[in-house]
């Protein structure tokens, strides 16, 4: 495991914000060989990949929209976005439905592992390199029983320009 | 302990807006020569309610204005002063000022205190100078001290000696008695007494048969005054009800009835109705869902007529009193959920079609029943969002009044069909385009009174707003009997602006030119209109709502602009089409026709794409599979279907694989969780639960340019 003293802004701020031994829950999922964690409070539900209506002339990783109980929800495939894993769709393909800033978004991942709690001590600052996800969207690294989780700042990532999910001001 | 005042503020502000709107509509409807007391009372009540609320929240400026307003109104309804048109103007100004003050309190802005002072002064001076001389005022109020004849019936055995003793304490009393059909008819004459009619009635009610009490002034001249006084009493009671907020508490007080004709006397229960009506009306006001138009029915203060109108409004009142205020979010959520239910039900029907009908007869029957129930439910839920169009219409009398007096034109506004209901979202969006059309009619349409007279027309111009249903649409006509559109003027102006015109254009095509941006035929720019922004905005707004605008005009006779809108924003009639294995929906309003083209009618223009010849007209062709990069078997126009779309007078032919079917779809926004997509106006959910995208015809057409 690599630990640096870098002032990776988000990671640093994030850690200093956490107080005491308070624990936060994370949903972990895999993309290729890496294991990621996102704040459990942003997760609305997990469902299978089913009947996505594609939208013309969109980036490849935007798979289209689905009907989630009457709500039109866009679906992004993180495997395509980050060039990880084999992009096949079958019965076991998983979509994590996120609820971020009053918007609902679904993201396709390789698989969902479990929900874990991390205390402040278990979270290290993010390294500058080493993950396919840009460091500015990484909150830190979580360590649990020899496993290393890359904790993603999913809120920032999903509203970023590169995800093309939110209308950007020109 | 701190209470969150915000929620109370919000309710107060909302109520103030409703009271002000109500006040304005009443003021505009008032007949200055013979104002109806009902109306004056209603205006007074509105002002009073605002004052009460403002007092609670310590909005002193609002309290001050309403107080002075109230003082003048009070004099009016007590007939101590005579209503003038200046007063109406002042009242309207006061209403505007109150709205401004409300806004200031709501948004945290500020209103020039001088403005408040000026208005207060002008109201005060009106109330001072118009006061009837003290002597005559004395005369009017003297109705309480005249000689009165009281007649009533009692049961034969009833002993009224206590009553007589009581009455004798008020003043000198003479008494006579007849016996009729088992009843005693008492006729008492009471000398001048400083006792009010209702006090007398209070005493007598204990003994008399219900509804039989008649109090009459002895001289003809006095009678009239008494009648008036009686109205004053009605008014008094109304205010009372308002303050106490307990309208039922006044039922035990009997109303005064100073009608001399006892045959005409309504039975007592109906006497109670005016009050019930008033209290119901007050509730109506606070909900603000229904305008109490019944009040305008009876303009002249005639007791019998008044009762009739009151009974009518009580019916209205009891209907409206059962309405409740609900957050639109909740309603939309409900609509969403019902939409889901409809889809689930459709899925069930689809699955059940695979079952053997003989084996599963009962199940299939129940499913049919479920289908019917869900449709009913959907219809009822959709109707919750429906609002009468009077909500928009209500503002126009003011617009017409202000503008016509500014332009020195005489204009009468007629509104027909203002109970026509359509989706709340549409009603709100209609306000701006309609205001524009009306302003246009006033400024360009209706001529100056002299010109009208010279042309043999009536001096007063008429603008008519007419709303009605036609098929699945609501049509709103704005017509005026003014000058009409001038074809020469329009074409000349269009040529000047370099627009494409030809002599062979039909009238309708010429009229459509006024919808182009920056177009105006007004000779000079006024602050009312003539800047040429407007008609294009009107058209764009209406088209955005999925509607259409048409113009009919006769030179010299007037013009009519029709707006045709779908009943609701949430549902649209669409044609589903397929390209490859994708399904898209095209709104029916944009489709002119669909056809299977002959190869010889398809022409390729070098570098400019393909056109198709339809009845001599060359229409640019757009292949949807190319635009959306969809794999399909259909590449040649002759293999597929061409759907002709029209928007803003431009046409394109859209090549699709085939037409799937026509259906109503529930419109959903893509922007809620995603963002706008070029050439797509929204999405909908199909019977199988999948999402289908709705094509944006206007976007497709402009993508060709």
Short mmCIF file of N, CA, C and O in Angstrom, two decimals, chain B residues 491-540:
data_model
loop_
_atom_site.label_atom_id
_atom_site.label_comp_id
_atom_site.label_asym_id
_atom_site.label_seq_id
_atom_site.Cartn_x
_atom_site.Cartn_y
_atom_site.Cartn_z
N UNK B 491 -47.77 43.28 -46.28
CA UNK B 491 -46.84 42.87 -47.34
C UNK B 491 -45.80 43.96 -47.59
O UNK B 491 -44.63 43.67 -47.78
N UNK B 492 -46.25 45.23 -47.53
CA UNK B 492 -45.30 46.32 -47.74
C UNK B 492 -44.21 46.27 -46.66
O UNK B 492 -43.01 46.37 -46.94
N UNK B 493 -44.66 46.10 -45.43
CA UNK B 493 -43.72 46.05 -44.32
C UNK B 493 -42.77 44.85 -44.46
O UNK B 493 -41.58 44.95 -44.19
N UNK B 494 -43.35 43.74 -44.88
CA UNK B 494 -42.55 42.52 -45.02
C UNK B 494 -41.49 42.71 -46.10
O UNK B 494 -40.34 42.31 -45.93
N UNK B 495 -41.90 43.37 -47.21
CA UNK B 495 -40.95 43.61 -48.29
C UNK B 495 -39.82 44.51 -47.79
O UNK B 495 -38.65 44.29 -48.07
N UNK B 496 -40.23 45.51 -47.00
CA UNK B 496 -39.26 46.43 -46.42
C UNK B 496 -38.23 45.69 -45.58
O UNK B 496 -37.06 46.03 -45.55
N UNK B 497 -38.72 44.71 -44.87
CA UNK B 497 -37.84 43.95 -44.00
C UNK B 497 -37.14 42.80 -44.73
O UNK B 497 -36.45 42.00 -44.12
N UNK B 498 -37.33 42.74 -46.01
CA UNK B 498 -36.64 41.73 -46.80
C UNK B 498 -37.19 40.33 -46.64
O UNK B 498 -36.49 39.35 -46.90
N UNK B 499 -38.42 40.22 -46.19
CA UNK B 499 -39.01 38.89 -46.07
C UNK B 499 -39.49 38.43 -47.45
O UNK B 499 -39.77 39.24 -48.32
N UNK B 500 -39.57 37.13 -47.57
CA UNK B 500 -39.95 36.55 -48.84
C UNK B 500 -41.46 36.66 -49.05
O UNK B 500 -42.23 36.01 -48.36
N UNK B 501 -41.87 37.49 -49.99
CA UNK B 501 -43.31 37.60 -50.22
C UNK B 501 -43.61 37.53 -51.72
O UNK B 501 -42.76 37.80 -52.55
N UNK B 502 -44.83 37.14 -52.01
CA UNK B 502 -45.25 37.15 -53.40
C UNK B 502 -46.73 37.48 -53.43
O UNK B 502 -47.43 37.35 -52.44
N UNK B 503 -47.21 37.94 -54.58
CA UNK B 503 -48.61 38.33 -54.68
C UNK B 503 -49.55 37.13 -54.58
O UNK B 503 -50.72 37.27 -54.25
N UNK B 504 -48.99 35.94 -54.87
CA UNK B 504 -49.87 34.77 -54.88
C UNK B 504 -50.10 34.20 -53.48
O UNK B 504 -50.80 33.20 -53.34
N UNK B 505 -49.50 34.82 -52.48
CA UNK B 505 -49.68 34.30 -51.12
C UNK B 505 -51.14 34.40 -50.71
O UNK B 505 -51.83 35.39 -51.00
N UNK B 506 -51.62 33.39 -50.00
CA UNK B 506 -52.99 33.45 -49.51
C UNK B 506 -53.03 34.43 -48.34
O UNK B 506 -52.01 34.75 -47.75
N UNK B 507 -54.25 34.88 -48.03
CA UNK B 507 -54.40 35.80 -46.91
C UNK B 507 -53.77 35.21 -45.66
O UNK B 507 -53.08 35.88 -44.90
N UNK B 508 -54.04 33.92 -45.45
CA UNK B 508 -53.54 33.29 -44.23
C UNK B 508 -52.02 33.33 -44.17
O UNK B 508 -51.43 33.58 -43.13
N UNK B 509 -51.40 33.10 -45.33
CA UNK B 509 -49.93 33.13 -45.36
C UNK B 509 -49.42 34.53 -45.04
O UNK B 509 -48.42 34.70 -44.35
N UNK B 510 -50.16 35.52 -45.55
CA UNK B 510 -49.76 36.91 -45.28
C UNK B 510 -49.90 37.19 -43.79
O UNK B 510 -49.01 37.76 -43.16
N UNK B 511 -51.03 36.76 -43.21
CA UNK B 511 -51.24 37.03 -41.79
C UNK B 511 -50.17 36.37 -40.94
O UNK B 511 -49.77 36.90 -39.91
N UNK B 512 -49.72 35.19 -41.39
CA UNK B 512 -48.70 34.49 -40.61
C UNK B 512 -47.42 35.32 -40.50
O UNK B 512 -46.62 35.12 -39.59
N UNK B 513 -47.24 36.26 -41.45
CA UNK B 513 -46.04 37.08 -41.42
C UNK B 513 -45.92 37.89 -40.14
O UNK B 513 -44.82 38.18 -39.68
N UNK B 514 -47.06 38.24 -39.54
CA UNK B 514 -46.98 39.07 -38.33
C UNK B 514 -46.36 38.30 -37.18
O UNK B 514 -46.00 38.87 -36.17
N UNK B 515 -46.23 36.99 -37.36
CA UNK B 515 -45.60 36.20 -36.30
C UNK B 515 -44.08 36.16 -36.43
O UNK B 515 -43.39 35.58 -35.61
N UNK B 516 -43.55 36.76 -37.52
CA UNK B 516 -42.10 36.73 -37.64
C UNK B 516 -41.48 37.76 -36.71
O UNK B 516 -42.07 38.80 -36.43
N UNK B 517 -40.30 37.44 -36.22
CA UNK B 517 -39.67 38.25 -35.19
C UNK B 517 -39.43 39.67 -35.69
O UNK B 517 -39.06 39.89 -36.84
N UNK B 518 -39.68 40.64 -34.85
CA UNK B 518 -39.38 42.03 -35.16
C UNK B 518 -40.37 42.68 -36.09
O UNK B 518 -40.16 43.78 -36.58
N UNK B 519 -41.49 42.01 -36.34
CA UNK B 519 -42.45 42.55 -37.28
C UNK B 519 -43.46 43.44 -36.58
O UNK B 519 -44.05 43.08 -35.58
N UNK B 520 -43.66 44.64 -37.11
CA UNK B 520 -44.70 45.51 -36.57
C UNK B 520 -45.16 46.46 -37.65
O UNK B 520 -44.36 47.00 -38.40
N UNK B 521 -46.49 46.66 -37.75
CA UNK B 521 -46.98 47.60 -38.75
C UNK B 521 -47.38 48.90 -38.09
O UNK B 521 -47.87 49.80 -38.76
N UNK B 522 -47.17 48.99 -36.78
CA UNK B 522 -47.55 50.23 -36.11
C UNK B 522 -46.72 51.37 -36.66
O UNK B 522 -45.53 51.22 -36.89
N UNK B 523 -47.40 52.52 -36.91
CA UNK B 523 -46.68 53.65 -37.48
C UNK B 523 -45.67 54.20 -36.51
O UNK B 523 -44.60 54.62 -36.86
N UNK B 524 -46.06 54.21 -35.27
CA UNK B 524 -45.08 54.70 -34.30
C UNK B 524 -45.00 53.75 -33.11
O UNK B 524 -45.97 53.05 -32.77
N UNK B 525 -43.84 53.74 -32.52
CA UNK B 525 -43.63 52.87 -31.36
C UNK B 525 -44.21 53.55 -30.13
O UNK B 525 -43.88 54.67 -29.82
N UNK B 526 -45.14 52.89 -29.48
CA UNK B 526 -45.66 53.41 -28.22
C UNK B 526 -45.14 52.49 -27.12
O UNK B 526 -44.52 51.48 -27.41
N UNK B 527 -45.45 52.86 -25.88
CA UNK B 527 -45.02 51.94 -24.83
C UNK B 527 -45.97 50.75 -24.72
O UNK B 527 -45.77 49.85 -23.95
N UNK B 528 -47.04 50.80 -25.50
CA UNK B 528 -47.96 49.68 -25.47
C UNK B 528 -47.52 48.61 -26.46
O UNK B 528 -47.35 47.45 -26.12
N UNK B 529 -47.33 48.99 -27.68
CA UNK B 529 -46.89 48.01 -28.65
C UNK B 529 -46.29 48.72 -29.84
O UNK B 529 -46.28 49.93 -29.93
N UNK B 530 -45.81 47.96 -30.78
CA UNK B 530 -45.24 48.56 -31.96
C UNK B 530 -43.75 48.27 -32.08
O UNK B 530 -43.13 48.60 -33.07
N UNK B 531 -43.21 47.65 -31.06
CA UNK B 531 -41.80 47.35 -31.12
C UNK B 531 -41.53 46.05 -31.89
O UNK B 531 -40.38 45.73 -32.17
N UNK B 532 -42.58 45.37 -32.18
CA UNK B 532 -42.40 44.18 -32.99
C UNK B 532 -41.93 42.96 -32.21
O UNK B 532 -41.72 41.91 -32.78
N UNK B 533 -41.70 43.11 -30.91
CA UNK B 533 -41.54 41.90 -30.13
C UNK B 533 -42.93 41.56 -29.66
O UNK B 533 -43.70 42.44 -29.36
N UNK B 534 -43.27 40.37 -29.60
CA UNK B 534 -44.63 40.11 -29.15
C UNK B 534 -45.21 38.96 -29.91
O UNK B 534 -45.19 37.84 -29.43
N UNK B 535 -45.66 39.25 -31.13
CA UNK B 535 -46.38 38.20 -31.84
C UNK B 535 -45.52 36.96 -32.04
O UNK B 535 -46.01 35.84 -31.94
N UNK B 536 -44.22 37.16 -32.29
CA UNK B 536 -43.39 35.97 -32.46
C UNK B 536 -43.24 35.23 -31.13
O UNK B 536 -43.20 34.01 -31.09
N UNK B 537 -43.22 36.03 -30.04
CA UNK B 537 -43.13 35.39 -28.72
C UNK B 537 -44.42 34.64 -28.41
O UNK B 537 -44.41 33.52 -27.91
N UNK B 538 -45.55 35.29 -28.76
CA UNK B 538 -46.85 34.65 -28.55
C UNK B 538 -46.87 33.30 -29.25
O UNK B 538 -47.17 32.27 -28.66
N UNK B 539 -46.49 33.34 -30.51
CA UNK B 539 -46.53 32.12 -31.30
C UNK B 539 -45.60 31.05 -30.69
O UNK B 539 -45.98 29.89 -30.56
N UNK B 540 -44.40 31.49 -30.31
CA UNK B 540 -43.45 30.52 -29.78
C UNK B 540 -43.97 29.89 -28.49
O UNK B 540 -43.91 28.68 -28.30
#
